[in-house]
Amino acid sequence: MARVFIVRHGNTFAPGEAPRRIGGRTDLALVDAGRDQARALGRYFADCGLVFDSARCGPLLRTRETARLLLSAAGHDGPATIVEWLREIDHGPDEDRPEAEVLARIGQPALDAWDRDGIPPEDWQVDAAARRAAWRDLFASATGTMLIVTSNGAARFAFPGAAKLRTGAYGEVVTDAQGRPMAKAWDVRP
């Protein structure tokens, strides 16, 4: 049995900044609030007595920075291992576009299908089957207590019915003896 803590990176938009559809081709750093979220998660995990046996993160700056700050605040020395499949999805022609523009182009039903069911608009690059398989493999081989720092587009495929993770939030997934995942908590902000 393993405990896997899946964390969405911290905030990448400053207060008052118009949100954009940020994906795997847009490599934003965390803003001050995002760095604060990462440190708060690390302190929270330390206060809970958690010791991570391993840590992995996506290759983008926002996930690497969140992992580094979180692990440091939690009192862990080692860096997270970078894993490519934890990269955010590619939003195709909607990448780095304002949300209002994305909504006008694809419509509310398409956004709802993505948010509710993980069904992407046809020109977004998601590869849901490969992502689900990667999560299954991770859970099947996971041991101890593991930290994963990724994006919402990757986290939503961790298990059937995984809902959106807000920035700076985490989910806890436990695995049984056969490596099957079960969500114990989801979208928790300390």
GROMACS .gro file of C-alpha atoms in nm:
model
  190
    1MET     CA    1   0.000   0.000   0.000
    2ALA     CA    2   0.119   0.350  -0.084
    3ARG     CA    3   0.010   0.705  -0.015
    4VAL     CA    4   0.038   0.937  -0.315
    5PHE     CA    5  -0.008   1.310  -0.266
    6ILE     CA    6  -0.096   1.480  -0.596
    7VAL     CA    7  -0.039   1.857  -0.584
    8ARG     CA    8  -0.138   2.112  -0.844
    9HIS     CA    9   0.124   2.383  -0.891
   10GLY     CA   10   0.076   2.722  -0.727
   11ASN     CA   11  -0.076   3.033  -0.882
   12THR     CA   12   0.074   3.169  -1.204
   13PHE     CA   13  -0.147   3.479  -1.233
   14ALA     CA   14  -0.117   3.795  -1.025
   15PRO     CA   15  -0.428   3.950  -0.867
   16GLY     CA   16  -0.630   4.133  -1.130
   17GLU     CA   17  -0.451   3.963  -1.420
   18ALA     CA   18  -0.694   3.822  -1.676
   19PRO     CA   19  -0.681   3.440  -1.674
   20ARG     CA   20  -0.554   3.266  -1.984
   21ARG     CA   21  -0.562   2.902  -2.095
   22ILE     CA   22  -0.209   2.798  -1.997
   23GLY     CA   23  -0.088   2.459  -2.113
   24GLY     CA   24   0.221   2.259  -2.188
   25ARG     CA   25   0.373   2.507  -2.433
   26THR     CA   26   0.351   2.808  -2.200
   27ASP     CA   27   0.616   2.792  -1.929
   28LEU     CA   28   0.512   3.042  -1.663
   29ALA     CA   29   0.683   3.095  -1.328
   30LEU     CA   30   0.484   3.115  -1.008
   31VAL     CA   31   0.373   3.457  -0.887
   32ASP     CA   32   0.424   3.555  -0.521
   33ALA     CA   33   0.090   3.401  -0.420
   34GLY     CA   34   0.187   3.075  -0.593
   35ARG     CA   35   0.519   3.061  -0.409
   36ASP     CA   36   0.328   3.122  -0.083
   37GLN     CA   37   0.091   2.835  -0.171
   38ALA     CA   38   0.384   2.598  -0.229
   39ARG     CA   39   0.548   2.690   0.102
   40ALA     CA   40   0.214   2.660   0.285
   41LEU     CA   41   0.167   2.308   0.147
   42GLY     CA   42   0.517   2.213   0.260
   43ARG     CA   43   0.460   2.347   0.611
   44TYR     CA   44   0.121   2.173   0.625
   45PHE     CA   45   0.269   1.838   0.523
   46ALA     CA   46   0.551   1.881   0.778
   47ASP     CA   47   0.298   1.966   1.051
   48CYS     CA   48   0.111   1.646   0.959
   49GLY     CA   49   0.434   1.450   1.010
   50LEU     CA   50   0.457   1.344   0.646
   51VAL     CA   51   0.793   1.231   0.515
   52PHE     CA   52   0.806   1.177   0.140
   53ASP     CA   53   0.997   0.870   0.028
   54SER     CA   54   1.003   1.005  -0.327
   55ALA     CA   55   0.895   1.312  -0.520
   56ARG     CA   56   0.819   1.365  -0.888
   57CYS     CA   57   0.707   1.667  -1.084
   58GLY     CA   58   0.630   1.779  -1.436
   59PRO     CA   59   0.899   1.953  -1.644
   60LEU     CA   60   0.744   2.300  -1.653
   61LEU     CA   61   0.884   2.579  -1.437
   62ARG     CA   62   0.562   2.617  -1.236
   63THR     CA   63   0.562   2.251  -1.128
   64ARG     CA   64   0.937   2.239  -1.064
   65GLU     CA   65   0.922   2.559  -0.857
   66THR     CA   66   0.622   2.435  -0.657
   67ALA     CA   67   0.799   2.105  -0.584
   68ARG     CA   68   1.123   2.277  -0.481
   69LEU     CA   69   0.954   2.525  -0.246
   70LEU     CA   70   0.717   2.265  -0.101
   71LEU     CA   71   0.993   2.014  -0.032
   72SER     CA   72   1.215   2.281   0.123
   73ALA     CA   73   0.935   2.406   0.351
   74ALA     CA   74   0.859   2.045   0.448
   75GLY     CA   75   1.223   1.990   0.549
   76HIS     CA   76   1.315   1.756   0.263
   77ASP     CA   77   1.656   1.794   0.104
   78GLY     CA   78   1.638   1.613  -0.228
   79PRO     CA   79   1.489   1.747  -0.551
   80ALA     CA   80   1.188   1.601  -0.727
   81THR     CA   81   1.249   1.376  -1.026
   82ILE     CA   82   1.118   1.536  -1.346
   83VAL     CA   83   0.868   1.317  -1.532
   84GLU     CA   84   0.757   1.422  -1.882
   85TRP     CA   85   0.407   1.270  -1.874
   86LEU     CA   86   0.321   1.501  -1.582
   87ARG     CA   87   0.342   1.797  -1.825
   88GLU     CA   88   0.024   2.001  -1.867
   89ILE     CA   89  -0.186   1.925  -2.175
   90ASP     CA   90  -0.151   2.125  -2.498
   91HIS     CA   91  -0.451   2.350  -2.555
   92GLY     CA   92  -0.387   2.370  -2.930
   93PRO     CA   93  -0.510   2.700  -3.078
   94ASP     CA   94  -0.636   2.806  -2.734
   95GLU     CA   95  -0.291   2.793  -2.573
   96ASP     CA   96  -0.212   3.119  -2.388
   97ARG     CA   97  -0.539   3.276  -2.504
   98PRO     CA   98  -0.773   3.469  -2.271
   99GLU     CA   99  -1.053   3.255  -2.128
  100ALA     CA  100  -1.320   3.475  -2.289
  101GLU     CA  101  -1.161   3.412  -2.629
  102VAL     CA  102  -1.147   3.037  -2.567
  103LEU     CA  103  -1.511   3.034  -2.462
  104ALA     CA  104  -1.613   3.230  -2.773
  105ARG     CA  105  -1.423   2.987  -2.997
  106ILE     CA  106  -1.530   2.650  -2.854
  107GLY     CA  107  -1.847   2.733  -2.659
  108GLN     CA  108  -1.964   2.662  -2.306
  109PRO     CA  109  -2.074   2.301  -2.374
  110ALA     CA  110  -1.720   2.209  -2.484
  111LEU     CA  111  -1.565   2.371  -2.176
  112ASP     CA  112  -1.822   2.200  -1.954
  113ALA     CA  113  -1.743   1.861  -2.112
  114TRP     CA  114  -1.374   1.918  -2.038
  115ASP     CA  115  -1.429   2.042  -1.682
  116ARG     CA  116  -1.690   1.783  -1.590
  117ASP     CA  117  -1.588   1.472  -1.787
  118GLY     CA  118  -1.230   1.526  -1.909
  119ILE     CA  119  -1.344   1.527  -2.272
  120PRO     CA  120  -1.117   1.774  -2.453
  121PRO     CA  121  -1.210   1.988  -2.751
  122GLU     CA  122  -1.098   1.807  -3.066
  123ASP     CA  123  -0.795   2.025  -3.139
  124TRP     CA  124  -0.643   2.005  -2.790
  125GLN     CA  125  -0.356   1.755  -2.753
  126VAL     CA  126  -0.435   1.545  -2.446
  127ASP     CA  127  -0.367   1.172  -2.512
  128ALA     CA  128  -0.598   1.068  -2.230
  129ALA     CA  129  -0.531   0.696  -2.280
  130ALA     CA  130  -0.155   0.739  -2.239
  131ARG     CA  131  -0.203   0.959  -1.932
  132ARG     CA  132  -0.440   0.708  -1.769
  133ALA     CA  133  -0.192   0.428  -1.841
  134ALA     CA  134   0.095   0.628  -1.689
  135TRP     CA  135  -0.107   0.691  -1.372
  136ARG     CA  136  -0.203   0.320  -1.353
  137ASP     CA  137   0.164   0.224  -1.383
  138LEU     CA  138   0.262   0.477  -1.118
  139PHE     CA  139  -0.001   0.352  -0.872
  140ALA     CA  140   0.083  -0.014  -0.942
  141SER     CA  141   0.450   0.042  -0.859
  142ALA     CA  142   0.415   0.308  -0.586
  143THR     CA  143   0.555   0.234  -0.244
  144GLY     CA  144   0.575   0.442   0.071
  145THR     CA  145   0.468   0.805   0.065
  146MET     CA  146   0.507   0.982  -0.269
  147LEU     CA  147   0.470   1.346  -0.373
  148ILE     CA  148   0.357   1.428  -0.727
  149VAL     CA  149   0.348   1.792  -0.843
  150THR     CA  150   0.170   1.847  -1.171
  151SER     CA  151  -0.101   2.050  -1.341
  152ASN     CA  152  -0.476   2.011  -1.347
  153GLY     CA  153  -0.475   1.876  -1.704
  154ALA     CA  154  -0.252   1.586  -1.599
  155ALA     CA  155  -0.402   1.527  -1.253
  156ARG     CA  156  -0.756   1.488  -1.383
  157PHE     CA  157  -0.659   1.150  -1.537
  158ALA     CA  158  -0.521   1.002  -1.213
  159PHE     CA  159  -0.835   0.795  -1.153
  160PRO     CA  160  -1.191   0.777  -1.288
  161GLY     CA  161  -1.396   1.072  -1.171
  162ALA     CA  162  -1.100   1.288  -1.065
  163ALA     CA  163  -1.234   1.641  -1.041
  164LYS     CA  164  -1.048   1.966  -1.091
  165LEU     CA  165  -0.767   2.054  -0.851
  166ARG     CA  166  -0.737   2.423  -0.770
  167THR     CA  167  -0.393   2.583  -0.777
  168GLY     CA  168  -0.205   2.512  -0.457
  169ALA     CA  169  -0.438   2.223  -0.366
  170TYR     CA  170  -0.367   1.854  -0.320
  171GLY     CA  171  -0.534   1.518  -0.331
  172GLU     CA  172  -0.437   1.208  -0.139
  173VAL     CA  173  -0.467   0.873  -0.314
  174VAL     CA  174  -0.402   0.544  -0.136
  175THR     CA  175  -0.336   0.221  -0.319
  176ASP     CA  176  -0.440  -0.127  -0.214
  177ALA     CA  177  -0.221  -0.439  -0.233
  178GLN     CA  178  -0.295  -0.469  -0.607
  179GLY     CA  179  -0.198  -0.107  -0.675
  180ARG     CA  180  -0.555   0.011  -0.729
  181PRO     CA  181  -0.602   0.379  -0.640
  182MET     CA  182  -0.867   0.516  -0.408
  183ALA     CA  183  -0.905   0.888  -0.340
  184LYS     CA  184  -0.892   0.963   0.030
  185ALA     CA  185  -0.904   1.343  -0.015
  186TRP     CA  186  -0.922   1.574  -0.316
  187ASP     CA  187  -0.886   1.946  -0.385
  188VAL     CA  188  -0.769   2.029  -0.032
  189ARG     CA  189  -0.603   2.362   0.039
  190PRO     CA  190  -0.434   2.395   0.378
   0.00000   0.00000   0.00000
